[in-house]
PDB file of C-alpha atoms in Angstrom:
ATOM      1  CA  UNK A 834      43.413 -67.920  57.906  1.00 69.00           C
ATOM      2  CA  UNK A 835      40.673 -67.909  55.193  1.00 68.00           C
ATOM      3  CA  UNK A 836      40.491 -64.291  53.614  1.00 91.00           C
ATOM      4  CA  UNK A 837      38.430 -62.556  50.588  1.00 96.00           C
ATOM      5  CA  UNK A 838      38.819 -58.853  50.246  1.00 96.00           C
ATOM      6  CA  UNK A 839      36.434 -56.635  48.407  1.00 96.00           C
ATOM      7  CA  UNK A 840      37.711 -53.523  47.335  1.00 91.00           C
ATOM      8  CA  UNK A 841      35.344 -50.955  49.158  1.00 92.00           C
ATOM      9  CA  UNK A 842      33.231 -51.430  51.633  1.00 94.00           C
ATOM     10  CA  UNK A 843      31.378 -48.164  50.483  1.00 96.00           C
ATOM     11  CA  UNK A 844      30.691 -46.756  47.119  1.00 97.00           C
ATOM     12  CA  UNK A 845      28.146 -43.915  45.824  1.00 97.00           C
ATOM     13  CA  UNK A 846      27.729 -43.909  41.739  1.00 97.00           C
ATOM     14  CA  UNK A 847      25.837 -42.059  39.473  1.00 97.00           C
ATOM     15  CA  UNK A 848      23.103 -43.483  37.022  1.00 97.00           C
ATOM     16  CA  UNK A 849      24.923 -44.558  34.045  1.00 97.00           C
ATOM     17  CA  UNK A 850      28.256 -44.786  35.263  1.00 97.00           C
ATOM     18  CA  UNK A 851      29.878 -48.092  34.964  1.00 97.00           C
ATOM     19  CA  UNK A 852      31.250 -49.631  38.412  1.00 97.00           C
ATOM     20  CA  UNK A 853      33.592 -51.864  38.764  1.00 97.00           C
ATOM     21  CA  UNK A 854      33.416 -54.126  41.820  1.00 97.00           C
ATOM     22  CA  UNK A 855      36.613 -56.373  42.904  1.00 97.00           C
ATOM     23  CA  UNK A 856      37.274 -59.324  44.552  1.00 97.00           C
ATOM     24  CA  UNK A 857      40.107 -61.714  45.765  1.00 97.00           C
ATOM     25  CA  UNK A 858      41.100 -64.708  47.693  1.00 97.00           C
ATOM     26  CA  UNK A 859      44.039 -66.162  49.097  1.00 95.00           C
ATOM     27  CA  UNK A 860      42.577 -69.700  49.922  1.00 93.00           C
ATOM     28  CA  UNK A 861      43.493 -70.849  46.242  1.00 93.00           C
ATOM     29  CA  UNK A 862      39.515 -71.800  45.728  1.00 93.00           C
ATOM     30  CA  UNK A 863      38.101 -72.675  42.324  1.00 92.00           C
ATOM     31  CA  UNK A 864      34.978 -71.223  42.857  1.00 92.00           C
ATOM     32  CA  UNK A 865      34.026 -67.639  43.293  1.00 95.00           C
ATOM     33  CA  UNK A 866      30.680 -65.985  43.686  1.00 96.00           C
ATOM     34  CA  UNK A 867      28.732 -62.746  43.603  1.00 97.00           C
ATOM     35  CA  UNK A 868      25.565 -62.322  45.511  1.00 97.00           C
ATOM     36  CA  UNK A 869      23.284 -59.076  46.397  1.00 97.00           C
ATOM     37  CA  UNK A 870      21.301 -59.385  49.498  1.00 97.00           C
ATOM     38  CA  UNK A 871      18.439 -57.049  49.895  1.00 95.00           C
ATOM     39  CA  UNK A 872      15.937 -56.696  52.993  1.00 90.00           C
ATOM     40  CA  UNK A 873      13.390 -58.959  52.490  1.00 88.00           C
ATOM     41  CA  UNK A 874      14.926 -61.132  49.892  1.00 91.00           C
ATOM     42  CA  UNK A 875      18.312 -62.460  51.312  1.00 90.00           C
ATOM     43  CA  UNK A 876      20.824 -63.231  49.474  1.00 94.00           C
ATOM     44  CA  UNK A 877      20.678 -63.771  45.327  1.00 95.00           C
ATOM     45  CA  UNK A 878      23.324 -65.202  43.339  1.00 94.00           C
ATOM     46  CA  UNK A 879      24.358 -63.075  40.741  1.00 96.00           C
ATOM     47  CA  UNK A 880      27.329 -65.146  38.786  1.00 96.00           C
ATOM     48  CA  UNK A 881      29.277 -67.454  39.556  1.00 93.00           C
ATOM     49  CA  UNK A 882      32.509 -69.330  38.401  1.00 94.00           C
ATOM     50  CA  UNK A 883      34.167 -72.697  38.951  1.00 91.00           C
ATOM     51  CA  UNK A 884      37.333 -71.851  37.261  1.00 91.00           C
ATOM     52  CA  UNK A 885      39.506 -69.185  35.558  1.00 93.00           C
ATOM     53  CA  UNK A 886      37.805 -67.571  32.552  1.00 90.00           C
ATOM     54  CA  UNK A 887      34.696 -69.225  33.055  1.00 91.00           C
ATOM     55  CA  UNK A 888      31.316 -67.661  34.375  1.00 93.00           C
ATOM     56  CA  UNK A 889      27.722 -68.684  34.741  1.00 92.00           C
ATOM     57  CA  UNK A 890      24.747 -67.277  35.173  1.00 93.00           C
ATOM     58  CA  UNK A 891      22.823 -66.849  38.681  1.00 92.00           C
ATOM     59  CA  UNK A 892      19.521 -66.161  39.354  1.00 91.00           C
ATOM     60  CA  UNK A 893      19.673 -62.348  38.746  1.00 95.00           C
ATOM     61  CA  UNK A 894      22.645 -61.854  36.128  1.00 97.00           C
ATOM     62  CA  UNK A 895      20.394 -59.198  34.057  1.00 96.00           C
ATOM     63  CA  UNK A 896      22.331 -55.670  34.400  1.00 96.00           C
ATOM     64  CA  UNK A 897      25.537 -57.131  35.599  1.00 98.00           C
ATOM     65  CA  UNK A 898      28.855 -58.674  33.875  1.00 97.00           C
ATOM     66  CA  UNK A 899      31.975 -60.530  35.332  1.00 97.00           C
ATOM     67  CA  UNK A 900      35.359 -61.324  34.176  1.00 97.00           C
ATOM     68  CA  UNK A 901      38.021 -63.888  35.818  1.00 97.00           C
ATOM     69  CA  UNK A 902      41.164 -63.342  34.791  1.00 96.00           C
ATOM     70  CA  UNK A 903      43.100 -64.864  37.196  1.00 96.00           C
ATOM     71  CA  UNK A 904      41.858 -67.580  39.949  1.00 96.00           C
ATOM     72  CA  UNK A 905      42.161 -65.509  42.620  1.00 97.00           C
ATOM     73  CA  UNK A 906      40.186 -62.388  40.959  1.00 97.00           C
ATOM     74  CA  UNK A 907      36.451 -62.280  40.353  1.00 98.00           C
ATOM     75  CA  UNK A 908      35.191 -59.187  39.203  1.00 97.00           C
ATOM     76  CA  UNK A 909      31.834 -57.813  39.606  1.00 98.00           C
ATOM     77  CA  UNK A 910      30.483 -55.590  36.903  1.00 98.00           C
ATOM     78  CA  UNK A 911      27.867 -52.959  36.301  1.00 97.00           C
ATOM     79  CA  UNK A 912      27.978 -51.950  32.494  1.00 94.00           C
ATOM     80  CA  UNK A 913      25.550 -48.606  33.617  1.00 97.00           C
ATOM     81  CA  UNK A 914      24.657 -48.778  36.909  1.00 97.00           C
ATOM     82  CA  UNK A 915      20.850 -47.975  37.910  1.00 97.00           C
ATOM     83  CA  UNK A 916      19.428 -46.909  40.855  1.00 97.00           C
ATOM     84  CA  UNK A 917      17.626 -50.717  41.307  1.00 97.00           C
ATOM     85  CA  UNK A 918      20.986 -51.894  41.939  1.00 98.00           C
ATOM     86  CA  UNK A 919      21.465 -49.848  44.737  1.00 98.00           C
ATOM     87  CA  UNK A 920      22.396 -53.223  47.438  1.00 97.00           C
ATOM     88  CA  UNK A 921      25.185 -54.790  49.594  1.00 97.00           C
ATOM     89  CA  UNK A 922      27.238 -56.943  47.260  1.00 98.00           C
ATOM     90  CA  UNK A 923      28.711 -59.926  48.398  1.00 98.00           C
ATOM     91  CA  UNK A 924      31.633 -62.047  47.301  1.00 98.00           C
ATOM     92  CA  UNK A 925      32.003 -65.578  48.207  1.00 96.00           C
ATOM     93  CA  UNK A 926      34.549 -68.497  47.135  1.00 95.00           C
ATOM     94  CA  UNK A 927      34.517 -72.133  47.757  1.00 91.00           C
ATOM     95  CA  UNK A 928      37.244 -75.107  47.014  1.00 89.00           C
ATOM     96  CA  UNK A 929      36.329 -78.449  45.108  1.00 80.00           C
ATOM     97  CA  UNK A 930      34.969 -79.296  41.818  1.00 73.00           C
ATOM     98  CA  UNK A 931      32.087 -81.262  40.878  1.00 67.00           C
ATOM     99  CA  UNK A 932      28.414 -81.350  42.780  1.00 64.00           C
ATOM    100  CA  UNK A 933      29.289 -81.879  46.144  1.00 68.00           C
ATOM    101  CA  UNK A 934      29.122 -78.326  47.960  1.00 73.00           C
ATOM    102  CA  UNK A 935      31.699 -77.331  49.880  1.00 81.00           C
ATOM    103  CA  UNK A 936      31.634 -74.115  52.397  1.00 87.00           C
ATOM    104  CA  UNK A 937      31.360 -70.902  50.919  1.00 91.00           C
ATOM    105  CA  UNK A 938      33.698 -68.156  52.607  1.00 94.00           C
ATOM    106  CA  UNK A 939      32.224 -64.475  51.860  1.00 96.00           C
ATOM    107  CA  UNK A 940      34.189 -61.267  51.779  1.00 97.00           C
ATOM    108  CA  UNK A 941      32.645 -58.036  53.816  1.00 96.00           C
ATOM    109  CA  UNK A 942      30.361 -56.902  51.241  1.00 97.00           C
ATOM    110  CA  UNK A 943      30.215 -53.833  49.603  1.00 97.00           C
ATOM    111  CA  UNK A 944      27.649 -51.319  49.873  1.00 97.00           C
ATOM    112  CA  UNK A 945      26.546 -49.623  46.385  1.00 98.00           C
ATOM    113  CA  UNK A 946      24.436 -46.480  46.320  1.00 98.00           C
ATOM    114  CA  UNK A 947      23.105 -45.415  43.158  1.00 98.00           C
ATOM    115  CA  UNK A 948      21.803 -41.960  43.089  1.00 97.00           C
TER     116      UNK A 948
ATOM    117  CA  UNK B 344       6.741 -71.153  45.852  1.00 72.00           C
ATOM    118  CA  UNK B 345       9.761 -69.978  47.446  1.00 80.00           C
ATOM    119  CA  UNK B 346      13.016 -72.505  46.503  1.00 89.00           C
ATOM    120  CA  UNK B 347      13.539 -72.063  50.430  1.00 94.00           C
ATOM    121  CA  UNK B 348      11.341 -70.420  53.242  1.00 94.00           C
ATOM    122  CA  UNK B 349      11.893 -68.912  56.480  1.00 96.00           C
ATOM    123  CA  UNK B 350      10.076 -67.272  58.866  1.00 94.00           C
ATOM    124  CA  UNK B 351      12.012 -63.904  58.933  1.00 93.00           C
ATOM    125  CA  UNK B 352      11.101 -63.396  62.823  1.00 92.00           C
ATOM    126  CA  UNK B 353      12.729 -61.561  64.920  1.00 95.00           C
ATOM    127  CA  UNK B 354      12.493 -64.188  67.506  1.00 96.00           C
ATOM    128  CA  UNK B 355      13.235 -62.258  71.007  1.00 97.00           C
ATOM    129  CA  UNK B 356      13.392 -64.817  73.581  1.00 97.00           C
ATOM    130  CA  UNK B 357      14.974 -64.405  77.202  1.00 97.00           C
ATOM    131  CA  UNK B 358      18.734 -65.765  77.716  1.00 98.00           C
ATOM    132  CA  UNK B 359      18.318 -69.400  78.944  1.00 97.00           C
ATOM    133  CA  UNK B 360      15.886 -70.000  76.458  1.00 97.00           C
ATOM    134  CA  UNK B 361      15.320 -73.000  73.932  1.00 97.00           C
ATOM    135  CA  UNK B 362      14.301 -71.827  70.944  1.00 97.00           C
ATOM    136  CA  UNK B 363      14.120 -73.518  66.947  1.00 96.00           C
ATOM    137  CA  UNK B 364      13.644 -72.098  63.783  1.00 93.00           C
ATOM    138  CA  UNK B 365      12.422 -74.254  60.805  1.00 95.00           C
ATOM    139  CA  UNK B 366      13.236 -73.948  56.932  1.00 96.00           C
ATOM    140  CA  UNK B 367      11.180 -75.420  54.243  1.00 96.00           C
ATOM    141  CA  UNK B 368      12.513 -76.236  50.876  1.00 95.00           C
ATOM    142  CA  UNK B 369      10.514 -77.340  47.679  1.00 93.00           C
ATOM    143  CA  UNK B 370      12.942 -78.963  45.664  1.00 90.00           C
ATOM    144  CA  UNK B 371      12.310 -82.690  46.822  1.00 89.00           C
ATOM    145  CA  UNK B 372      15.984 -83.462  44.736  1.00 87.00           C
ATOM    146  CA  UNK B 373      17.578 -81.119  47.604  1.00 87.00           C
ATOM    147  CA  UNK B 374      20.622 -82.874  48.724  1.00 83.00           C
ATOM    148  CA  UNK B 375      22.426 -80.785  50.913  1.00 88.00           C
ATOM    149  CA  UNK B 376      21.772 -78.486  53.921  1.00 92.00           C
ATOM    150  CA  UNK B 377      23.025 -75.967  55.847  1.00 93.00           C
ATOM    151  CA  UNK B 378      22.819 -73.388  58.367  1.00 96.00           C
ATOM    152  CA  UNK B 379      24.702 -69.950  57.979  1.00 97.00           C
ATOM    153  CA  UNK B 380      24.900 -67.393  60.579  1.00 98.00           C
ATOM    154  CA  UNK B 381      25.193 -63.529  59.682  1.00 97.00           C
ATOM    155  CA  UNK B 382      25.787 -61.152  62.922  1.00 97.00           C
ATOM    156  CA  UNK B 383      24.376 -57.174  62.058  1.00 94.00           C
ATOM    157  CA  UNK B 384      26.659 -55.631  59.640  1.00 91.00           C
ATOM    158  CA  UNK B 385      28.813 -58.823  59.165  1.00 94.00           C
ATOM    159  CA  UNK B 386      29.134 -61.154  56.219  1.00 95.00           C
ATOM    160  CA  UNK B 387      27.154 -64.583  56.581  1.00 96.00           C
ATOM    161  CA  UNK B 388      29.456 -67.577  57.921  1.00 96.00           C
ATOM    162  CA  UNK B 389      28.853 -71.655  58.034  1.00 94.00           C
ATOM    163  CA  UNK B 390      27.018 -72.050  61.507  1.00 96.00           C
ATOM    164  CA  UNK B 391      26.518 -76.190  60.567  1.00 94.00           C
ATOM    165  CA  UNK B 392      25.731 -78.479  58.010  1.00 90.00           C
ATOM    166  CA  UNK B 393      22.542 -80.258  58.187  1.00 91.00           C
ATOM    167  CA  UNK B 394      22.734 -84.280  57.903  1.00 82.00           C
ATOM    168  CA  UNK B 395      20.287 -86.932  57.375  1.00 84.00           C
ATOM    169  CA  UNK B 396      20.787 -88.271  61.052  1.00 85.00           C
ATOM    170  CA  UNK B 397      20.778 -84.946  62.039  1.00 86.00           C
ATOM    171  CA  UNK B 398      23.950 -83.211  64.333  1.00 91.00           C
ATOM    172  CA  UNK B 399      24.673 -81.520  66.879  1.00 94.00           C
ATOM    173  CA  UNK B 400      27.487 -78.784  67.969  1.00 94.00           C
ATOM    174  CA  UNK B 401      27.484 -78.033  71.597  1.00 96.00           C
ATOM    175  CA  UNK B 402      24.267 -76.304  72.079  1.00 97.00           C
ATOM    176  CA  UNK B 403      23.097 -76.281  68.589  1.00 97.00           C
ATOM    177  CA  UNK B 404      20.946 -79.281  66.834  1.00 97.00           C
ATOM    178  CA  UNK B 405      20.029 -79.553  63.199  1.00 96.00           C
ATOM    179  CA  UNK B 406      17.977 -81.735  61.873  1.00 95.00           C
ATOM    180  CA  UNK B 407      16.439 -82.681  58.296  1.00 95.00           C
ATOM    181  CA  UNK B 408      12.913 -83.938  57.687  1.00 94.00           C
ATOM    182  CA  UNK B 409      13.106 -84.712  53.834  1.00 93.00           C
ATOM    183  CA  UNK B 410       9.479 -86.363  53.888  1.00 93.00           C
ATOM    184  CA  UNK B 411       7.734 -83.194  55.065  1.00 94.00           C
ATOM    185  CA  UNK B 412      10.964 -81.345  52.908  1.00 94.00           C
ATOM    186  CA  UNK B 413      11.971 -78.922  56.457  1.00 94.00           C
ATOM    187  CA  UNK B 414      14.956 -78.282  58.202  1.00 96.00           C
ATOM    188  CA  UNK B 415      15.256 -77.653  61.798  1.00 96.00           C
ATOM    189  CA  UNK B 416      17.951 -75.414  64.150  1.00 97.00           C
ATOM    190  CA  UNK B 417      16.965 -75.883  67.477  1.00 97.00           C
ATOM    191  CA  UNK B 418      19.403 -73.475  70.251  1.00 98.00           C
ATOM    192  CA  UNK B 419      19.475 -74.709  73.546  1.00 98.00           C
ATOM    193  CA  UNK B 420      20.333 -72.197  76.414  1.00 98.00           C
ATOM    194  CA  UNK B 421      20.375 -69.269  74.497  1.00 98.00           C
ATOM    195  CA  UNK B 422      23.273 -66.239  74.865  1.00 98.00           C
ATOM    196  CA  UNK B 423      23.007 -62.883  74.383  1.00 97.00           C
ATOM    197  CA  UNK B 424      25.944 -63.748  71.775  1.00 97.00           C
ATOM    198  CA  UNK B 425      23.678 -66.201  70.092  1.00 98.00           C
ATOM    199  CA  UNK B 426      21.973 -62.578  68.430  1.00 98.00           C
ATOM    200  CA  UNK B 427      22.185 -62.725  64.988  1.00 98.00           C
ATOM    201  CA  UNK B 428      20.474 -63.622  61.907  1.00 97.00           C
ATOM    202  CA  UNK B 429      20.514 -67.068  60.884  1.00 98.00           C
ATOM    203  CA  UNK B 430      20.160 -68.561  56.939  1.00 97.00           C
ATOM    204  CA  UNK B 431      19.106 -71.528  55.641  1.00 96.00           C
ATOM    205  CA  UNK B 432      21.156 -72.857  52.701  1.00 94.00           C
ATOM    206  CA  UNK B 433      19.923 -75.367  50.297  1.00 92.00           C
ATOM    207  CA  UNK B 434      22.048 -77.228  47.515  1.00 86.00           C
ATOM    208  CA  UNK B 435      19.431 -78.689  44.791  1.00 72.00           C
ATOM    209  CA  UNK B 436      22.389 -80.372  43.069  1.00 64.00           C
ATOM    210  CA  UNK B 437      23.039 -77.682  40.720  1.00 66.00           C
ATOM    211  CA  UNK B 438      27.299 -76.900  40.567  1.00 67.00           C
ATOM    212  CA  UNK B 439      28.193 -75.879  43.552  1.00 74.00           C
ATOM    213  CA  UNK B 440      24.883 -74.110  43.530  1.00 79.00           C
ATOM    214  CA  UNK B 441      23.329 -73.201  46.862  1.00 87.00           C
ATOM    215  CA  UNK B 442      19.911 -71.099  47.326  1.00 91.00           C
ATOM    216  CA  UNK B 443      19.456 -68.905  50.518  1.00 93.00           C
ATOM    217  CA  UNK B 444      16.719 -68.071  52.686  1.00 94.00           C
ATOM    218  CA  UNK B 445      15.991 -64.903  53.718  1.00 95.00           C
ATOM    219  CA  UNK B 446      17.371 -65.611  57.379  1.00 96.00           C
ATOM    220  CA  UNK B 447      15.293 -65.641  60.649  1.00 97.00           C
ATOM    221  CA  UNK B 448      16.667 -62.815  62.986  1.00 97.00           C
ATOM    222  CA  UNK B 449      16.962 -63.893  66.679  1.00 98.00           C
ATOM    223  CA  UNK B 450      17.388 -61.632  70.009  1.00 97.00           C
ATOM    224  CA  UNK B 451      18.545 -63.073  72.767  1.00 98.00           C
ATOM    225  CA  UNK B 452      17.323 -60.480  75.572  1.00 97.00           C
ATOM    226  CA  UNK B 453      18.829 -60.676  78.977  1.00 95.00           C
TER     227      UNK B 453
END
């Protein structure tokens, strides 16, 4: 069965702190994601990556970092979190290479207070 | 412009009910389609994929108008279990790229 984990499901931070947000998959996919999703705006890509080590920018990277060490690891980074980023964080992964989109699979999200 | 455009509802129709939801995109190089469902508190799954010909799945029908640049989900005989909110997902042909509507939220009363 198809499974990505996020590492909390709650978290409360502090202005400035850095937060570290983690995600994995056991599906062996080559393509990982991070979205926020916010009432009245849905869900915004954040970064994404197609393979180990590399990264690209969403729609919204501004404030936010990622690392990919391994291809089963995406990482989700706030260098000093603010309260703006206060959200539900979503991971997501797909399979394939190339153009052709193939079904993303999300984790449970996370949800990051900021105070 | 919004990349993609849905009504946010809620839609509260009666169990039994047809009801249809439409999506409008603005890219016109769009090339794929899709419908997601998220249930309250849950993380968004792939309801269908939306083809030119249009499909069906049981009681659900998608279709895609690329002249007028819309995308239809049309459930027939709705169930209480058909509650949830349901996103629009368009791929403009960027990698692996996909933009998401805000989601229309339908209540299926009984």
């Amino acid at each position: 069965d198809v499974k990505v984990t996020q590492s909390s499901r709650y978290l409360v931070k502090r202005t400035g702190e850095k937060v570290f947000l983690e995600c994995v998959q056991d599906m062996d996919h080559e393509n990982m994601f991070w979205y926020r999703q916010d009432p009245g705006l849905g869900l915004r890509l954040i970064y994404f990556s197609y393979d180990v080590k590399m990264k690209e920018k969403g729609d919204i990277p501004e404030g936010y970092s990622v690392s990919r060490e391994k291809k089963e690891r995406f990482s989700l980074i706030l260098e000093s979190a603010s309260t703006n980023q206060t959200s539900m964080y979503l991971c997501a992964s797909s399979a394939g290479t190339g153009f052709s989109y193939n079904e993303q699979f999300f984790g449970p999200g996370t949800r990051l207070t900021v105070l | 412009r919004k990349e993609v455009e849905q009504d946010p509802g809620p839609f509260n129709v009666p169990e039994g009910a047809t009801v249809a939801f439409n999506c409008t995109y603005s890219n016109s190089a769009s090339q794929s389609f899709f419908w997601y469902r998220q249930d309250c508190r849950k993380e968004p799954k792939l309801l269908m994929s939306v083809y030119s010909s249009g499909n069906e799945d049981g009681r659900f029908t998608a279709q895609l108008n690329r002249a007028s640049q819309y995308i239809s989900l049309l459930i027939r005989d709705s169930k209480l279990s058909d509650s949830a909110t349901y996103l629009c997902v368009v791929n403009s042909g960027g990698y692996q790229k996909v933009t998401f509507g805000i989601g229309t939220k339908l209540q299926v009363i009984p």
